[in-house]
Amino acid sequence: MAWLLIVVAGLLETGFAVCLKLSHGFTRLWPTIAFAAFALGSFGLLTLALKKLDVGPAYAVWTGIGAAGTAVYGMVFLGDVVSTLKLVSISLVIIGVIGLQLSGSAH
């Protein structure tokens, strides 16, 4: 259950990173509100998951999901440049996240 919380928190991290960009320096109301909601949700779920998981692997998985998700979202919806190196790098992040999850850090 704690790993599920980390996965959802990582997805919410993607949401807050995208909304941070869309807020244009907190000058647009709705993206700023969405940023705050995603950030609170993400940090809240991370906090709950850390009651059961080791901090190192949990934090790495959380940030990995957020980073990979944000990069993919940017390429698909925001016109970010797509390159082979970028896709390979995102794949390596995902492989690392899976490896950390399989490391058995749950108590």
mmCIF file of C-alpha atoms in Angstrom:
data_model
loop_
_atom_site.group_PDB
_atom_site.id
_atom_site.type_symbol
_atom_site.label_atom_id
_atom_site.label_comp_id
_atom_site.label_asym_id
_atom_site.label_seq_id
_atom_site.Cartn_x
_atom_site.Cartn_y
_atom_site.Cartn_z
ATOM 1 C CA MET A 1 0.000 0.000 0.000
ATOM 2 C CA ALA A 2 2.836 2.413 0.804
ATOM 3 C CA TRP A 3 4.328 1.924 -2.674
ATOM 4 C CA LEU A 4 0.948 2.712 -4.226
ATOM 5 C CA LEU A 5 0.940 5.981 -2.271
ATOM 6 C CA ILE A 6 4.402 6.761 -3.665
ATOM 7 C CA VAL A 7 3.241 6.086 -7.236
ATOM 8 C CA VAL A 8 0.209 8.355 -6.858
ATOM 9 C CA ALA A 9 2.348 11.009 -5.136
ATOM 10 C CA GLY A 10 4.798 10.838 -8.067
ATOM 11 C CA LEU A 11 1.968 11.321 -10.547
ATOM 12 C CA LEU A 12 0.758 14.310 -8.531
ATOM 13 C CA GLU A 13 4.324 15.642 -8.638
ATOM 14 C CA THR A 14 4.048 15.593 -12.420
ATOM 15 C CA GLY A 15 0.836 17.607 -12.064
ATOM 16 C CA PHE A 16 2.396 20.240 -9.851
ATOM 17 C CA ALA A 17 5.464 20.623 -12.087
ATOM 18 C CA VAL A 18 3.303 21.106 -15.188
ATOM 19 C CA CYS A 19 0.994 23.544 -13.396
ATOM 20 C CA LEU A 20 4.023 25.456 -12.133
ATOM 21 C CA LYS A 21 5.036 26.062 -15.757
ATOM 22 C CA LEU A 22 1.486 26.922 -16.793
ATOM 23 C CA SER A 23 1.169 29.412 -13.909
ATOM 24 C CA HIS A 24 3.804 31.654 -15.561
ATOM 25 C CA GLY A 25 5.436 32.611 -12.276
ATOM 26 C CA PHE A 26 2.192 32.404 -10.294
ATOM 27 C CA THR A 27 0.587 35.086 -12.466
ATOM 28 C CA ARG A 28 -2.276 32.863 -13.698
ATOM 29 C CA LEU A 29 -4.868 32.016 -11.061
ATOM 30 C CA TRP A 30 -6.150 28.552 -12.013
ATOM 31 C CA PRO A 31 -2.798 26.942 -12.793
ATOM 32 C CA THR A 32 -1.490 28.404 -9.520
ATOM 33 C CA ILE A 33 -4.406 26.908 -7.578
ATOM 34 C CA ALA A 34 -3.916 23.567 -9.347
ATOM 35 C CA PHE A 35 -0.193 23.701 -8.541
ATOM 36 C CA ALA A 36 -0.964 24.167 -4.844
ATOM 37 C CA ALA A 37 -3.517 21.329 -4.821
ATOM 38 C CA PHE A 38 -1.195 18.903 -6.636
ATOM 39 C CA ALA A 39 1.756 19.870 -4.427
ATOM 40 C CA LEU A 40 -0.194 19.417 -1.183
ATOM 41 C CA GLY A 41 -1.539 16.083 -2.369
ATOM 42 C CA SER A 42 1.865 14.873 -3.510
ATOM 43 C CA PHE A 43 3.685 15.864 -0.335
ATOM 44 C CA GLY A 44 0.838 14.560 1.815
ATOM 45 C CA LEU A 45 0.925 11.112 0.204
ATOM 46 C CA LEU A 46 4.723 11.061 0.353
ATOM 47 C CA THR A 47 4.536 11.829 4.060
ATOM 48 C CA LEU A 48 2.102 8.966 4.656
ATOM 49 C CA ALA A 49 4.202 6.517 2.635
ATOM 50 C CA LEU A 50 7.370 7.434 4.536
ATOM 51 C CA LYS A 51 5.799 6.032 7.700
ATOM 52 C CA LYS A 52 6.303 2.557 6.168
ATOM 53 C CA LEU A 53 9.184 2.942 3.680
ATOM 54 C CA ASP A 54 12.873 3.779 3.860
ATOM 55 C CA VAL A 55 13.391 7.395 2.876
ATOM 56 C CA GLY A 56 16.089 6.867 0.218
ATOM 57 C CA PRO A 57 14.297 4.477 -2.142
ATOM 58 C CA ALA A 58 10.900 6.093 -1.530
ATOM 59 C CA TYR A 59 12.172 9.572 -2.332
ATOM 60 C CA ALA A 60 14.052 8.332 -5.390
ATOM 61 C CA VAL A 61 10.945 6.585 -6.734
ATOM 62 C CA TRP A 62 8.791 9.662 -6.033
ATOM 63 C CA THR A 63 11.157 12.020 -7.825
ATOM 64 C CA GLY A 64 11.794 9.524 -10.636
ATOM 65 C CA ILE A 65 8.109 9.167 -11.419
ATOM 66 C CA GLY A 66 7.684 12.928 -11.237
ATOM 67 C CA ALA A 67 10.673 13.640 -13.470
ATOM 68 C CA ALA A 68 9.805 11.009 -16.075
ATOM 69 C CA GLY A 69 6.136 11.942 -16.055
ATOM 70 C CA THR A 70 6.880 15.637 -16.435
ATOM 71 C CA ALA A 71 9.307 15.033 -19.298
ATOM 72 C CA VAL A 72 6.826 12.813 -21.152
ATOM 73 C CA TYR A 73 3.960 15.268 -20.573
ATOM 74 C CA GLY A 74 6.108 18.110 -21.885
ATOM 75 C CA MET A 75 6.979 16.209 -25.032
ATOM 76 C CA VAL A 76 3.417 15.055 -25.705
ATOM 77 C CA PHE A 77 1.415 18.149 -24.767
ATOM 78 C CA LEU A 78 3.722 21.161 -24.452
ATOM 79 C CA GLY A 79 5.862 20.856 -27.553
ATOM 80 C CA ASP A 80 9.105 19.992 -25.752
ATOM 81 C CA VAL A 81 11.808 18.614 -28.025
ATOM 82 C CA VAL A 82 11.769 14.829 -28.464
ATOM 83 C CA SER A 83 15.126 13.139 -28.973
ATOM 84 C CA THR A 84 16.477 9.621 -28.805
ATOM 85 C CA LEU A 85 18.770 10.556 -25.920
ATOM 86 C CA LYS A 86 15.867 12.033 -23.975
ATOM 87 C CA LEU A 87 13.735 8.909 -24.503
ATOM 88 C CA VAL A 88 16.605 6.595 -23.494
ATOM 89 C CA SER A 89 17.248 8.706 -20.398
ATOM 90 C CA ILE A 90 13.588 8.593 -19.362
ATOM 91 C CA SER A 91 13.668 4.816 -19.846
ATOM 92 C CA LEU A 92 16.708 4.578 -17.578
ATOM 93 C CA VAL A 93 14.920 6.596 -14.894
ATOM 94 C CA ILE A 94 11.922 4.241 -15.100
ATOM 95 C CA ILE A 95 14.195 1.183 -14.923
ATOM 96 C CA GLY A 96 15.885 2.684 -11.864
ATOM 97 C CA VAL A 97 12.521 3.351 -10.219
ATOM 98 C CA ILE A 98 11.460 -0.262 -10.800
ATOM 99 C CA GLY A 99 14.777 -1.502 -9.413
ATOM 100 C CA LEU A 100 14.394 0.580 -6.262
ATOM 101 C CA GLN A 101 10.829 -0.623 -5.784
ATOM 102 C CA LEU A 102 12.003 -4.221 -6.096
ATOM 103 C CA SER A 103 14.805 -3.632 -3.589
ATOM 104 C CA GLY A 104 12.358 -4.562 -0.829
ATOM 105 C CA SER A 105 12.621 -1.470 1.344
ATOM 106 C CA ALA A 106 9.097 -1.874 2.775
ATOM 107 C CA HIS A 107 8.932 -2.877 6.454
#
